[in-house]
Amino acid sequence: MTNQNSTLFTGRTRGVPVAVFLLSASGLAYEVTLTRLFSLIFQYHYVFLIVSLAIAGLSLGAAIAAFVLRSGRTQADLVNAAVLQALLLVAAAVVLAQLRYADRIAVAVVAALLPFIGIGYLNAALFEQYARHSGVLYAADLIGGAVGLGLALAAISVFGAFNAILALAVLGGVVALILAWLEPSRSVLVCTAGVTLALAVVLVVNLIAGIVDYAPRSIKAFPPDKTMLMVLEQDSTAELTETRWGAFARLDMVETADGSMRYVFTDAGAGSIMVRYSGDDRRVAWLQDEVAYLPFVAMSNPEQPDLQNVLILGAGAGKDVLMAHLARAEAITAVEINGDLVDLTREQSDYNGGVYDLPGVETVVGDGRNFVERSDDQYDLIYANLVYSQAAAPGNSALAESYIFTREALQTYWGRLSENGRIGFVTHHGIEGLRLLVAALDMLEHEGMTLPDALDHVVLVSLYGDDAQTRTSVVMITRQPWDAQTANAFADAAHARNTGVMYLPVFQEQGLEGLVTGMVSLRKFIDDNADEYNFTPTTDDRPFFYQFVPGMPDQLADLLLISTILTGVYLSWNMFFFLRREQHWKRVGLAPYFAALGVGFMLVEVPLIQSFSLLLGRPVLALTIVIGVLLLGGGLGSLFESRFPVPRLPRLVPAAAMGVALAVVVLRFVLPALIEAALPVSLAVRGIVTAAVLLPLGFVMGMLFPGGLRIAHEADPQSVAAFWGANAVASVLGSTVAMVLAIDSGFSAALVLGAVVYALAALMSFVIWPRLIGPAR
């Protein structure tokens, strides 16, 4: 099983795998860093575009390489391209930092896209030049991506996103230096070294002076959900007093003339309130007058506390913890996913009274849903305040996944309630509240209740106002059914807080009479409102709670159309362009295979990240481990594939592709049970379980692409760059189709389609490859 197709890299060419490694590391690190910046500058749904933007840039770069390399290029041209790619990273950082109008998304997209084009061009050129070493190069590419992912998160936390991009520009200069080392011209090497040194100086200067950075006060137009920018614009006394970057988000603390509270904003949008507290409860008693306090009001007697054990999901900067303290809860468990926010709150203990360390308070850094799944405790109140911005509106976060409100999540909360316990959610507006009420009814039906009985356990109240989309609402789910005395007492408490009762058993049932009497089923109620709003209960497989508007989100529909056209045009152009060539049929036979790998990988990767987010409890950790393990496994698989001679590949690669298809089908049915079984164990063990599941899958996946490139080098050596581009452009389509399927049918449907695509790739390679290079010997 020795590699008979080529010799190993020798002499100065040993630097080529290192260049590919660094190029891949910088590419994935840049992609991760852009997600942080786009989340900060634009609305959430634009973050989804980053993956497609990255792949589109890589494919465009590969297409340019496929065209340019036909006329022949020198090593110096590769060096110039690497230098240009590094300079484009600096330009991207400057443009994004200077962007003053968030509605000019096209400017940001173009600036962000150009470095990806450079990376795509260099990758395709290097793979075409050293195609017979594709196994080693692809291993370097994948392992570099895994390393780059981890380095990006660390760099963002330490230096901030803009300095991280400038650091990647320096890394790009190092790539250019390695390529210049392959060029015998001393002048090229000296000039490249000078450029790299200049890039390093730019980074150091910016670390000291902060010239290229986010300047919130200079922004003239911003999205409606960027509440921090609104506060800074409308309140002349508002002052930005502290900023810190983290892998999870950027945090900014804002102080105003109102000394009773401070605001801590996440990515300039989601705002958490830090309340001044000196230990005197009377000075913060005003918190009890807010609508958000209603879930803490005692059910039987508003004057008598009835809470012993309270769980707060998303504790933020501690305001909700203080509310639980005012309700005289004996034990308070505060769960907050952003560890940086917890650290900041603790550092401000002189101001907030050490709210996270008050007697009876236990603070947990982690995902709320994951914590509840792993907990065996019983709670009198499970509370989550979702109101971080009154600007939130239907459609703004349609692509945001939320595992807090799925059927499975609500069932878990229900199972953790004490005999007289309750669940309380504070929502942005009445529409969000009504959807959550429907979700609660759906959950109770799945718990065995009839719909009329379920309605005796839910409540929806909302602040008075003309616009349902701007009225803070409270949804409650109680273990015990409501009686007239309790309902009347709660209604009085709500009215005292300028809050109207939209639904309360016994007290107010108007509008839901059909459901109460059983004349209308929950499904019919959902269907009757489907023309205006989407009230369909979400599940772990379809967790898009914030997709209030029926149908596919506009931005996703546009991306699907564009990616479909681009993929079709690219494949047709490549195959038609060479139609008159003697070996054009080889291009026709190979291009769909590489496109299938691009589509299939994204159809599998996207659902896996979502699935393991629940197991690992932290989205950033899930992204890091899932992608990192798949890339690492792929790199090892690529090295393994490189040991086989080319004539063996027409049988080895189809078997590997079919193995991937079968493994993905197995994961579709086994993964939910595996995640449920692994939830109670420690985070370290859950990480090991994740790696154990994904590493073999990545290993087999990693054999497919370099095996195809080696076949392509034998059959059509001038087309390697074009095949690289076909894979990249099809990946844009794959990521888009994965999200479309997830919204319409669930992530599991995307997994199944991914398995089908890999099976098609196996069939194509099994049938066509022997004709390209002859039968295996």
PDB file of N, CA, C and O in Angstrom, residues 6 28 68 153 246 287 334 336 394 414 420 430 442 453 479 509 524 527 583 598 612 617 659 692 715 735:
ATOM      1  N   SER A   6       4.019   9.530  -6.674  1.00  0.00           N
ATOM      2  CA  SER A   6       4.867  10.710  -6.625  1.00  0.00           C
ATOM      3  C   SER A   6       5.935  10.534  -5.570  1.00  0.00           C
ATOM      4  O   SER A   6       5.904   9.630  -4.754  1.00  0.00           O
ATOM      5  N   LEU A  28      -9.922  30.244   7.687  1.00  0.00           N
ATOM      6  CA  LEU A  28     -10.991  29.906   8.625  1.00  0.00           C
ATOM      7  C   LEU A  28     -11.018  30.886   9.793  1.00  0.00           C
ATOM      8  O   LEU A  28     -12.089  31.252  10.293  1.00  0.00           O
ATOM      9  N   VAL A  68      -6.686  31.869 -15.332  1.00  0.00           N
ATOM     10  CA  VAL A  68      -5.380  32.517 -15.454  1.00  0.00           C
ATOM     11  C   VAL A  68      -4.267  31.514 -15.679  1.00  0.00           C
ATOM     12  O   VAL A  68      -3.355  31.739 -16.488  1.00  0.00           O
ATOM     13  N   LEU A 153     -10.542  32.252  17.870  1.00  0.00           N
ATOM     14  CA  LEU A 153     -11.286  32.515  19.099  1.00  0.00           C
ATOM     15  C   LEU A 153     -10.377  33.103  20.167  1.00  0.00           C
ATOM     16  O   LEU A 153     -10.762  34.018  20.909  1.00  0.00           O
ATOM     17  N   GLY A 246     -14.821  38.943  23.362  1.00  0.00           N
ATOM     18  CA  GLY A 246     -14.750  37.550  23.771  1.00  0.00           C
ATOM     19  C   GLY A 246     -15.165  36.659  22.620  1.00  0.00           C
ATOM     20  O   GLY A 246     -15.694  37.129  21.604  1.00  0.00           O
ATOM     21  N   LEU A 287     -38.115  47.570  41.502  1.00  0.00           N
ATOM     22  CA  LEU A 287     -38.101  46.434  40.590  1.00  0.00           C
ATOM     23  C   LEU A 287     -39.383  45.608  40.689  1.00  0.00           C
ATOM     24  O   LEU A 287     -39.810  44.983  39.710  1.00  0.00           O
ATOM     25  N   ALA A 334     -28.464  30.926  39.123  1.00  0.00           N
ATOM     26  CA  ALA A 334     -28.390  31.863  37.993  1.00  0.00           C
ATOM     27  C   ALA A 334     -27.488  31.267  36.921  1.00  0.00           C
ATOM     28  O   ALA A 334     -26.299  31.053  37.151  1.00  0.00           O
ATOM     29  N   GLU A 336     -25.891  31.690  33.166  1.00  0.00           N
ATOM     30  CA  GLU A 336     -25.569  32.665  32.127  1.00  0.00           C
ATOM     31  C   GLU A 336     -24.535  32.052  31.187  1.00  0.00           C
ATOM     32  O   GLU A 336     -23.488  31.570  31.627  1.00  0.00           O
ATOM     33  N   PRO A 394     -40.852  41.109  14.498  1.00  0.00           N
ATOM     34  CA  PRO A 394     -40.918  39.869  13.737  1.00  0.00           C
ATOM     35  C   PRO A 394     -40.090  39.946  12.463  1.00  0.00           C
ATOM     36  O   PRO A 394     -40.127  40.933  11.744  1.00  0.00           O
ATOM     37  N   TRP A 414     -40.943  21.538  32.387  1.00  0.00           N
ATOM     38  CA  TRP A 414     -42.144  21.035  33.064  1.00  0.00           C
ATOM     39  C   TRP A 414     -41.775  19.900  34.029  1.00  0.00           C
ATOM     40  O   TRP A 414     -42.294  19.833  35.149  1.00  0.00           O
ATOM     41  N   ASN A 420     -46.029  22.787  43.102  1.00  0.00           N
ATOM     42  CA  ASN A 420     -46.719  24.061  42.882  1.00  0.00           C
ATOM     43  C   ASN A 420     -45.875  25.026  42.059  1.00  0.00           C
ATOM     44  O   ASN A 420     -46.061  26.244  42.139  1.00  0.00           O
ATOM     45  N   GLY A 430     -46.295  40.992  22.176  1.00  0.00           N
ATOM     46  CA  GLY A 430     -47.444  40.109  22.274  1.00  0.00           C
ATOM     47  C   GLY A 430     -47.424  38.964  21.285  1.00  0.00           C
ATOM     48  O   GLY A 430     -47.901  37.862  21.586  1.00  0.00           O
ATOM     49  N   ASP A 442     -49.088  23.099  23.201  1.00  0.00           N
ATOM     50  CA  ASP A 442     -48.624  21.930  22.457  1.00  0.00           C
ATOM     51  C   ASP A 442     -47.842  20.986  23.364  1.00  0.00           C
ATOM     52  O   ASP A 442     -48.022  19.761  23.316  1.00  0.00           O
ATOM     53  N   ASP A 453     -58.001  21.249  29.252  1.00  0.00           N
ATOM     54  CA  ASP A 453     -57.280  21.141  30.527  1.00  0.00           C
ATOM     55  C   ASP A 453     -55.972  21.926  30.482  1.00  0.00           C
ATOM     56  O   ASP A 453     -55.589  22.584  31.454  1.00  0.00           O
ATOM     57  N   ARG A 479     -47.901  24.444  37.250  1.00  0.00           N
ATOM     58  CA  ARG A 479     -48.142  23.024  37.526  1.00  0.00           C
ATOM     59  C   ARG A 479     -49.595  22.779  37.920  1.00  0.00           C
ATOM     60  O   ARG A 479     -50.212  21.803  37.496  1.00  0.00           O
ATOM     61  N   GLU A 509     -60.884  34.820  28.934  1.00  0.00           N
ATOM     62  CA  GLU A 509     -60.709  33.758  27.938  1.00  0.00           C
ATOM     63  C   GLU A 509     -61.157  34.191  26.553  1.00  0.00           C
ATOM     64  O   GLU A 509     -61.168  33.398  25.622  1.00  0.00           O
ATOM     65  N   LYS A 524     -55.803  23.651  14.133  1.00  0.00           N
ATOM     66  CA  LYS A 524     -56.672  24.519  13.345  1.00  0.00           C
ATOM     67  C   LYS A 524     -56.437  25.987  13.700  1.00  0.00           C
ATOM     68  O   LYS A 524     -56.440  26.858  12.828  1.00  0.00           O
ATOM     69  N   ASP A 527     -53.340  26.960  11.860  1.00  0.00           N
ATOM     70  CA  ASP A 527     -53.597  27.088  10.419  1.00  0.00           C
ATOM     71  C   ASP A 527     -54.432  28.316  10.093  1.00  0.00           C
ATOM     72  O   ASP A 527     -54.215  28.968   9.060  1.00  0.00           O
ATOM     73  N   GLN A 583     -10.589  15.964 -24.704  1.00  0.00           N
ATOM     74  CA  GLN A 583     -10.937  15.210 -23.495  1.00  0.00           C
ATOM     75  C   GLN A 583     -12.052  15.891 -22.709  1.00  0.00           C
ATOM     76  O   GLN A 583     -12.114  15.758 -21.495  1.00  0.00           O
ATOM     77  N   GLY A 598     -19.056  19.178  -2.312  1.00  0.00           N
ATOM     78  CA  GLY A 598     -19.301  20.482  -1.702  1.00  0.00           C
ATOM     79  C   GLY A 598     -20.688  20.579  -1.099  1.00  0.00           C
ATOM     80  O   GLY A 598     -20.863  21.021   0.047  1.00  0.00           O
ATOM     81  N   PHE A 612     -24.897  19.122  18.176  1.00  0.00           N
ATOM     82  CA  PHE A 612     -23.927  19.078  19.263  1.00  0.00           C
ATOM     83  C   PHE A 612     -23.929  20.351  20.094  1.00  0.00           C
ATOM     84  O   PHE A 612     -23.330  20.372  21.180  1.00  0.00           O
ATOM     85  N   GLY A 617     -23.581  22.527  25.141  1.00  0.00           N
ATOM     86  CA  GLY A 617     -24.103  23.613  25.963  1.00  0.00           C
ATOM     87  C   GLY A 617     -23.632  25.000  25.600  1.00  0.00           C
ATOM     88  O   GLY A 617     -24.141  25.979  26.123  1.00  0.00           O
ATOM     89  N   GLY A 659     -19.486   4.775   2.516  1.00  0.00           N
ATOM     90  CA  GLY A 659     -19.364   4.676   3.971  1.00  0.00           C
ATOM     91  C   GLY A 659     -19.835   5.939   4.665  1.00  0.00           C
ATOM     92  O   GLY A 659     -20.494   5.877   5.711  1.00  0.00           O
ATOM     93  N   ALA A 692     -15.278  11.450  19.553  1.00  0.00           N
ATOM     94  CA  ALA A 692     -15.308  10.027  19.202  1.00  0.00           C
ATOM     95  C   ALA A 692     -16.310   9.744  18.084  1.00  0.00           C
ATOM     96  O   ALA A 692     -16.098   8.858  17.249  1.00  0.00           O
ATOM     97  N   ALA A 715      -6.215  12.399 -15.246  1.00  0.00           N
ATOM     98  CA  ALA A 715      -7.124  12.422 -16.392  1.00  0.00           C
ATOM     99  C   ALA A 715      -7.153  13.770 -17.100  1.00  0.00           C
ATOM    100  O   ALA A 715      -7.268  13.835 -18.335  1.00  0.00           O
ATOM    101  N   SER A 735     -24.814  24.881   1.865  1.00  0.00           N
ATOM    102  CA  SER A 735     -25.128  25.535   3.132  1.00  0.00           C
ATOM    103  C   SER A 735     -26.503  26.180   3.091  1.00  0.00           C
ATOM    104  O   SER A 735     -27.245  26.169   4.085  1.00  0.00           O
TER     105      SER A 735
END
